[in-house]
């Protein structure tokens, strides 16, 4: 550190050209002695203890970060971001808060609106951040102010200087000031690993100030040489070192993290400038990654990777192991995807899971074990009839659920009860377990007042709607933790029923093992159009609010311009289906509207793969305005375009250039969108890829990790008062977290 401080003390007095010459001389000197440590340190491939692999079976993680060090770099941020978007990549740009430029809020917004991330890069970037402990604490206060103002959780020190134990003063979720091996840096001791790792906080500081969880943060070392080292200091003219190191990381299943400075990139329209390199090298490398490792790569932005690692790999107690959970579901199992995913997640986490549900068919066994979940079925079947029928059915199931839980409580205790609505008041069946210490999760799939308004067309001040709101409020108050599937629902519940911080979003994301385009041949945007047919698909409940009749009208409108159009409808037969088919007959398109009935998800995935376009034609209502249909992600997962209504629940997640949206309630506007998709296949491909970037940020692996982490915290709270996670979560559902030295694979300095 003494030489490092001397270097940065003299730095302002040495001309840049001379500094570069000295560094090049220094690098040549080091290269002669570190061939066995750079660019590949073989010991860095050792997998961490307890490593379970990357999400969705991916072979490695690919991450790009950018440090913006000058005004020149700031001016090139958008160009670099647009280049990366062409490859479906969303990176992070680290800005210096009090540096040689001012960071426009409009630029930060431009980046985040497109799925990129922003991080804080030091404070002044002058090499003095760690000059003393007292000085660091003083600067940490200002850095934290920028972290909060910019709503970010990522940090990187200038010049890769670091004191990882001091960084606990920062309210960060991850730091990226380390590397696996880089003997050319002033502070050259590497982390010795190509994997992320957890930096735990001091024992006395057992709670993080931003997540109220055990303190610490995720460290993300860069594992590919920095562009400035490779092209400017070493004078490399190709990206072969990047390629070779990347191939090695892929073979060992590590994290390929590269740091690229927009300051040093020369775009074609830029005048020649000393100390830059052509952007073509970046393009060449990204093409290489896409062509050679695209299928194997998980490509998260750093915050998403840090969130995933913190939730799934941080070494801590696993309070769910050997615990007992009971699940109440007024629906069919395993046909209902959300409860099935949650139940299997609890079983995977080590819990003994008993689930009570309805019986769909006489042939369904009363009891069976499905993927580790003990399923118990009642004799009840769901009937869609009058409001009175609903009340009677709900009452019977609540009573059965009460005795089901009472028996399990007496027979061995119950640590967790997970209740899925509807109805909300089903949660009160867990009264006895709650009195005896069990934790209660209420999973609000849908807001019942809005759903009733949508189904029966009653106004908001109807006495039944007001009663449902009252029951919702009481049900949420009874529960210890409330789950819901999207932002619009969370805002609604928090506005009238739920305290902020008591609710967690766990999205309905499709299972990647089923909705996997690699299971089928080809990766094109749709089936071949060499023929004249154009296949449109809709799947889901065939009810009035889902607007399938509007879709039939739209198909009739486009038929003169798309003679080969075909509409395929998948779902259970309902009374409304007869109305839909009657519309088709009236408009003379009954021959091209095909009803296929209900199909398992594996067949739905195949059907999506064989169609050209999916449509979610929901009518606008109090419910559909807030709902986020899982079908959107299912189409995008299979590389297919989808048209959706421009409702609040969907626009919370998709920008206009990420989703094809139509004006709900109108078949004319829907028809125009269908015509646009048919006429613009190349533009559709680009739009689908942007939409897929949104989908990739909400993969089930990440949603599952969030669910298990919150359940862990809930069950582990022996004091009986659940400490919720931070209410400072951003609107994308990202959360920050926050230490002693990390578990470095190499404790000794690198031999040079």
Short mmCIF file of C-alpha atoms in Angstrom, two decimals, residues 318-621:
data_model
loop_
_atom_site.label_atom_id
_atom_site.label_comp_id
_atom_site.label_asym_id
_atom_site.label_seq_id
_atom_site.Cartn_x
_atom_site.Cartn_y
_atom_site.Cartn_z
CA UNK A 318 -31.10 -23.20 6.55
CA UNK A 319 -34.02 -22.88 8.95
CA UNK A 320 -36.39 -24.65 6.56
CA UNK A 321 -34.61 -28.01 6.72
CA UNK A 322 -36.73 -30.58 8.62
CA UNK A 323 -39.47 -27.99 9.25
CA UNK A 324 -43.12 -28.77 8.51
CA UNK A 325 -45.28 -26.79 6.09
CA UNK A 326 -48.98 -27.03 5.28
CA UNK A 327 -50.48 -25.54 2.13
CA UNK A 328 -54.14 -24.70 1.53
CA UNK A 329 -55.31 -24.45 -2.06
CA UNK A 330 -58.89 -24.02 -3.27
CA UNK A 331 -57.88 -25.29 -6.69
CA UNK A 332 -56.44 -28.35 -8.40
CA UNK A 333 -52.96 -29.71 -7.86
CA UNK A 334 -50.59 -30.02 -9.67
CA UNK A 335 -52.55 -28.31 -12.45
CA UNK A 336 -52.30 -24.84 -10.85
CA UNK A 337 -48.73 -23.69 -11.69
CA UNK A 338 -48.10 -21.02 -9.02
CA UNK A 339 -48.97 -23.21 -5.99
CA UNK A 340 -47.11 -26.14 -7.51
CA UNK A 341 -43.91 -24.14 -7.98
CA UNK A 342 -44.12 -22.76 -4.44
CA UNK A 343 -44.82 -26.17 -2.88
CA UNK A 344 -41.95 -27.82 -4.73
CA UNK A 345 -39.64 -24.94 -3.78
CA UNK A 346 -40.42 -25.53 -0.09
CA UNK A 347 -39.84 -29.27 -0.51
CA UNK A 348 -36.53 -28.58 -2.29
CA UNK A 349 -35.53 -26.38 0.64
CA UNK A 350 -35.88 -29.34 2.97
CA UNK A 351 -39.38 -28.90 4.37
CA UNK A 352 -41.95 -31.64 4.93
CA UNK A 353 -44.87 -30.34 2.85
CA UNK A 354 -48.55 -31.37 3.17
CA UNK A 355 -50.99 -29.80 0.72
CA UNK A 356 -54.81 -29.80 0.82
CA UNK A 357 -56.64 -29.14 -2.46
CA UNK A 358 -59.78 -29.93 -4.46
CA UNK A 359 -60.35 -33.07 -6.49
CA UNK A 360 -60.63 -32.49 -10.22
CA UNK A 361 -61.61 -36.00 -11.36
CA UNK A 362 -62.97 -39.13 -9.68
CA UNK A 363 -59.81 -40.93 -10.77
CA UNK A 364 -57.58 -38.56 -8.79
CA UNK A 365 -56.22 -40.36 -5.69
CA UNK A 366 -57.15 -38.94 -2.30
CA UNK A 367 -53.48 -38.93 -1.34
CA UNK A 368 -50.27 -39.10 -3.35
CA UNK A 369 -46.72 -37.72 -3.29
CA UNK A 370 -45.76 -35.48 -6.22
CA UNK A 371 -42.15 -34.27 -6.40
CA UNK A 372 -41.73 -34.41 -2.64
CA UNK A 373 -45.12 -32.82 -1.84
CA UNK A 374 -47.68 -34.90 0.08
CA UNK A 375 -50.99 -34.07 -1.65
CA UNK A 376 -54.35 -34.54 0.13
CA UNK A 377 -57.53 -34.09 -1.93
CA UNK A 378 -61.00 -33.39 -0.59
CA UNK A 379 -64.16 -34.60 -2.28
CA UNK A 380 -64.99 -31.02 -3.30
CA UNK A 381 -64.88 -29.80 -6.88
CA UNK A 382 -64.82 -26.21 -7.99
CA UNK A 383 -68.11 -25.02 -9.47
CA UNK A 384 -68.41 -21.81 -11.44
CA UNK A 385 -71.99 -20.79 -10.82
CA UNK A 386 -73.82 -18.15 -8.78
CA UNK A 387 -72.33 -16.07 -5.97
CA UNK A 388 -74.24 -18.25 -3.48
CA UNK A 389 -72.59 -21.38 -4.86
CA UNK A 390 -69.19 -19.77 -4.40
CA UNK A 391 -69.99 -18.91 -0.78
CA UNK A 392 -71.14 -22.44 0.04
CA UNK A 393 -68.11 -24.03 -1.61
CA UNK A 394 -65.72 -21.61 0.12
CA UNK A 395 -67.35 -22.26 3.49
CA UNK A 396 -67.04 -26.03 3.16
CA UNK A 397 -63.40 -25.85 2.13
CA UNK A 398 -62.51 -23.44 4.96
CA UNK A 399 -64.04 -25.84 7.48
CA UNK A 400 -62.21 -28.83 6.00
CA UNK A 401 -58.97 -26.82 6.01
CA UNK A 402 -59.40 -25.94 9.69
CA UNK A 403 -59.66 -29.60 10.71
CA UNK A 404 -56.86 -30.57 8.31
CA UNK A 405 -54.51 -28.09 10.03
CA UNK A 406 -55.75 -28.92 13.51
CA UNK A 407 -54.98 -32.60 12.99
CA UNK A 408 -51.45 -31.82 11.74
CA UNK A 409 -50.84 -29.37 14.55
CA UNK A 410 -51.80 -31.94 17.17
CA UNK A 411 -49.98 -34.73 15.34
CA UNK A 412 -46.54 -33.16 15.30
CA UNK A 413 -46.71 -29.42 14.99
CA UNK A 414 -46.65 -27.05 12.04
CA UNK A 415 -44.00 -24.39 11.39
CA UNK A 416 -45.48 -22.72 8.32
CA UNK A 417 -48.90 -22.44 6.70
CA UNK A 418 -49.00 -21.16 3.12
CA UNK A 419 -52.52 -20.12 2.06
CA UNK A 420 -53.39 -19.37 -1.57
CA UNK A 421 -56.36 -17.14 -2.29
CA UNK A 422 -59.13 -17.27 -3.38
CA UNK A 423 -60.79 -16.81 -0.95
CA UNK A 424 -58.77 -14.41 1.20
CA UNK A 425 -60.53 -15.59 4.38
CA UNK A 426 -59.18 -19.09 3.87
CA UNK A 427 -56.22 -17.80 5.89
CA UNK A 428 -58.32 -17.92 9.09
CA UNK A 429 -58.37 -21.70 8.85
CA UNK A 430 -54.81 -21.42 10.18
CA UNK A 431 -55.97 -19.95 13.52
CA UNK A 432 -54.86 -22.91 15.66
CA UNK A 433 -51.37 -23.26 14.11
CA UNK A 434 -50.86 -19.48 14.45
CA UNK A 435 -51.79 -19.55 18.13
CA UNK A 436 -49.19 -22.29 18.62
CA UNK A 437 -46.42 -20.33 16.89
CA UNK A 438 -46.65 -21.23 13.20
CA UNK A 439 -45.90 -18.51 10.64
CA UNK A 440 -48.61 -17.71 8.10
CA UNK A 441 -48.09 -16.75 4.44
CA UNK A 442 -51.06 -15.40 2.49
CA UNK A 443 -50.51 -15.63 -1.25
CA UNK A 444 -52.83 -13.14 -2.97
CA UNK A 445 -52.94 -14.40 -6.56
CA UNK A 446 -55.68 -11.86 -7.38
CA UNK A 447 -57.50 -9.00 -5.64
CA UNK A 448 -60.98 -10.41 -4.98
CA UNK A 449 -62.88 -7.06 -5.03
CA UNK A 450 -61.56 -6.16 -8.48
CA UNK A 451 -62.09 -9.69 -9.77
CA UNK A 452 -65.72 -9.61 -8.64
CA UNK A 453 -66.20 -6.24 -10.35
CA UNK A 454 -64.73 -7.70 -13.53
CA UNK A 455 -66.74 -10.93 -13.50
CA UNK A 456 -70.14 -9.62 -12.41
CA UNK A 457 -69.92 -6.02 -13.63
CA UNK A 458 -70.79 -4.56 -10.22
CA UNK A 459 -69.63 -1.05 -9.24
CA UNK A 460 -66.87 -0.31 -6.74
CA UNK A 461 -69.38 0.80 -4.08
CA UNK A 462 -71.44 -2.40 -4.25
CA UNK A 463 -71.93 -3.85 -0.77
CA UNK A 464 -70.27 -7.16 -1.75
CA UNK A 465 -67.21 -5.34 -3.09
CA UNK A 466 -66.97 -3.30 0.11
CA UNK A 467 -67.32 -6.49 2.16
CA UNK A 468 -64.53 -8.17 0.19
CA UNK A 469 -62.24 -5.19 0.83
CA UNK A 470 -62.96 -5.46 4.53
CA UNK A 471 -62.24 -9.19 4.56
CA UNK A 472 -59.06 -8.59 2.54
CA UNK A 473 -57.84 -6.11 5.14
CA UNK A 474 -58.51 -8.54 8.01
CA UNK A 475 -56.90 -11.44 6.16
CA UNK A 476 -53.72 -9.48 5.44
CA UNK A 477 -53.54 -8.33 9.06
CA UNK A 478 -53.79 -11.98 10.21
CA UNK A 479 -50.91 -13.15 8.00
CA UNK A 480 -47.22 -12.73 8.82
CA UNK A 481 -46.11 -12.36 5.19
CA UNK A 482 -48.11 -11.54 2.07
CA UNK A 483 -47.10 -12.54 -1.46
CA UNK A 484 -48.49 -11.17 -4.70
CA UNK A 485 -47.44 -11.59 -8.35
CA UNK A 486 -46.89 -8.06 -9.69
CA UNK A 487 -46.28 -4.39 -8.96
CA UNK A 488 -49.80 -3.17 -9.70
CA UNK A 489 -51.31 -5.66 -7.25
CA UNK A 490 -48.76 -4.71 -4.59
CA UNK A 491 -49.53 -1.01 -4.94
CA UNK A 492 -53.25 -1.75 -4.70
CA UNK A 493 -52.95 -3.90 -1.56
CA UNK A 494 -50.56 -1.49 0.14
CA UNK A 495 -52.83 1.45 -0.64
CA UNK A 496 -55.78 0.00 1.27
CA UNK A 497 -54.82 -3.09 3.27
CA UNK A 498 -51.16 -3.96 3.73
CA UNK A 499 -48.30 -2.24 5.54
CA UNK A 500 -45.31 -1.52 3.25
CA UNK A 501 -42.61 -4.13 3.76
CA UNK A 502 -45.02 -6.90 4.71
CA UNK A 503 -45.58 -7.79 1.08
CA UNK A 504 -43.21 -9.50 -1.35
CA UNK A 505 -43.58 -9.83 -5.12
CA UNK A 506 -43.06 -13.36 -6.45
CA UNK A 507 -43.92 -13.26 -10.13
CA UNK A 508 -45.67 -15.99 -12.09
CA UNK A 509 -42.74 -16.81 -14.32
CA UNK A 510 -42.89 -19.92 -16.52
CA UNK A 511 -40.75 -22.94 -15.79
CA UNK A 512 -37.71 -22.81 -18.03
CA UNK A 513 -37.56 -26.59 -18.20
CA UNK A 514 -40.92 -26.61 -19.99
CA UNK A 515 -40.86 -23.31 -21.88
CA UNK A 516 -37.42 -23.93 -23.34
CA UNK A 517 -36.96 -23.18 -27.06
CA UNK A 518 -33.86 -25.40 -27.14
CA UNK A 519 -36.13 -28.43 -26.66
CA UNK A 520 -37.35 -27.83 -30.20
CA UNK A 521 -35.47 -27.43 -33.44
CA UNK A 522 -34.43 -23.99 -34.59
CA UNK A 523 -34.28 -20.61 -32.87
CA UNK A 524 -36.13 -18.55 -35.48
CA UNK A 525 -38.81 -16.02 -34.56
CA UNK A 526 -41.56 -18.22 -35.94
CA UNK A 527 -42.40 -21.10 -38.22
CA UNK A 528 -41.39 -20.79 -41.82
CA UNK A 529 -43.49 -18.38 -43.84
CA UNK A 530 -42.69 -20.01 -47.11
CA UNK A 531 -46.33 -21.10 -47.17
CA UNK A 532 -49.33 -18.80 -47.09
CA UNK A 533 -50.57 -19.58 -43.57
CA UNK A 534 -50.12 -17.28 -40.59
CA UNK A 535 -50.93 -18.92 -37.25
CA UNK A 536 -52.22 -16.92 -34.28
CA UNK A 537 -52.63 -18.48 -30.85
CA UNK A 538 -54.52 -17.78 -27.64
CA UNK A 539 -54.43 -19.95 -24.51
CA UNK A 540 -56.00 -19.54 -21.11
CA UNK A 541 -59.43 -19.23 -19.53
CA UNK A 542 -62.12 -18.62 -22.15
CA UNK A 543 -64.19 -16.01 -20.32
CA UNK A 544 -65.65 -12.63 -21.22
CA UNK A 545 -62.95 -10.55 -19.52
CA UNK A 546 -60.25 -12.29 -21.60
CA UNK A 547 -61.78 -10.95 -24.82
CA UNK A 548 -61.42 -14.01 -27.03
CA UNK A 549 -64.43 -12.82 -29.04
CA UNK A 550 -62.55 -9.57 -29.75
CA UNK A 551 -59.68 -11.65 -31.10
CA UNK A 552 -62.05 -13.51 -33.43
CA UNK A 553 -63.37 -10.14 -34.70
CA UNK A 554 -59.78 -8.94 -35.25
CA UNK A 555 -58.95 -12.09 -37.22
CA UNK A 556 -61.99 -11.49 -39.41
CA UNK A 557 -60.78 -7.93 -40.04
CA UNK A 558 -57.28 -9.00 -41.14
CA UNK A 559 -58.36 -11.96 -43.28
CA UNK A 560 -58.71 -9.94 -46.51
CA UNK A 561 -55.03 -8.87 -46.21
CA UNK A 562 -53.78 -12.15 -44.68
CA UNK A 563 -55.83 -14.85 -46.46
CA UNK A 564 -53.88 -17.64 -44.77
CA UNK A 565 -54.54 -16.47 -41.21
CA UNK A 566 -55.52 -19.18 -38.72
CA UNK A 567 -56.59 -18.81 -35.07
CA UNK A 568 -55.90 -21.56 -32.52
CA UNK A 569 -57.64 -21.41 -29.13
CA UNK A 570 -56.54 -23.54 -26.16
CA UNK A 571 -58.45 -23.80 -22.88
CA UNK A 572 -61.22 -25.56 -21.02
CA UNK A 573 -64.70 -25.44 -22.54
CA UNK A 574 -66.87 -22.77 -20.91
CA UNK A 575 -70.31 -21.27 -21.68
CA UNK A 576 -68.54 -18.22 -23.14
CA UNK A 577 -66.85 -20.43 -25.75
CA UNK A 578 -70.23 -20.89 -27.44
CA UNK A 579 -70.47 -17.09 -27.78
CA UNK A 580 -66.97 -16.97 -29.27
CA UNK A 581 -67.76 -19.64 -31.84
CA UNK A 582 -71.05 -17.90 -32.65
CA UNK A 583 -69.11 -14.71 -33.42
CA UNK A 584 -66.84 -16.72 -35.73
CA UNK A 585 -69.87 -18.13 -37.56
CA UNK A 586 -71.51 -14.72 -37.85
CA UNK A 587 -68.35 -13.22 -39.37
CA UNK A 588 -67.77 -16.15 -41.71
CA UNK A 589 -64.45 -17.28 -40.19
CA UNK A 590 -65.60 -20.47 -38.47
CA UNK A 591 -63.40 -22.49 -40.85
CA UNK A 592 -60.19 -20.82 -39.68
CA UNK A 593 -60.94 -20.70 -35.91
CA UNK A 594 -59.82 -23.94 -34.26
CA UNK A 595 -60.59 -24.89 -30.66
CA UNK A 596 -58.16 -27.47 -29.26
CA UNK A 597 -59.40 -27.78 -25.66
CA UNK A 598 -57.16 -27.82 -22.59
CA UNK A 599 -53.58 -29.06 -22.94
CA UNK A 600 -50.75 -29.68 -20.46
CA UNK A 601 -48.05 -27.04 -20.33
CA UNK A 602 -45.59 -29.15 -22.31
CA UNK A 603 -48.04 -29.23 -25.24
CA UNK A 604 -48.78 -25.52 -24.85
CA UNK A 605 -45.05 -24.84 -25.16
CA UNK A 606 -44.93 -26.87 -28.37
CA UNK A 607 -48.00 -25.06 -29.73
CA UNK A 608 -46.38 -21.70 -29.01
CA UNK A 609 -43.27 -22.84 -30.83
CA UNK A 610 -45.37 -23.71 -33.89
CA UNK A 611 -47.31 -20.42 -34.04
CA UNK A 612 -46.30 -17.07 -35.53
CA UNK A 613 -48.00 -14.83 -32.98
CA UNK A 614 -49.59 -15.03 -29.54
CA UNK A 615 -52.38 -12.69 -28.46
CA UNK A 616 -53.67 -11.79 -24.98
CA UNK A 617 -56.86 -9.89 -25.95
CA UNK A 618 -58.10 -8.95 -22.46
CA UNK A 619 -60.95 -6.49 -22.16
CA UNK A 620 -60.24 -3.54 -19.91
CA UNK A 621 -61.77 -3.93 -16.45
#
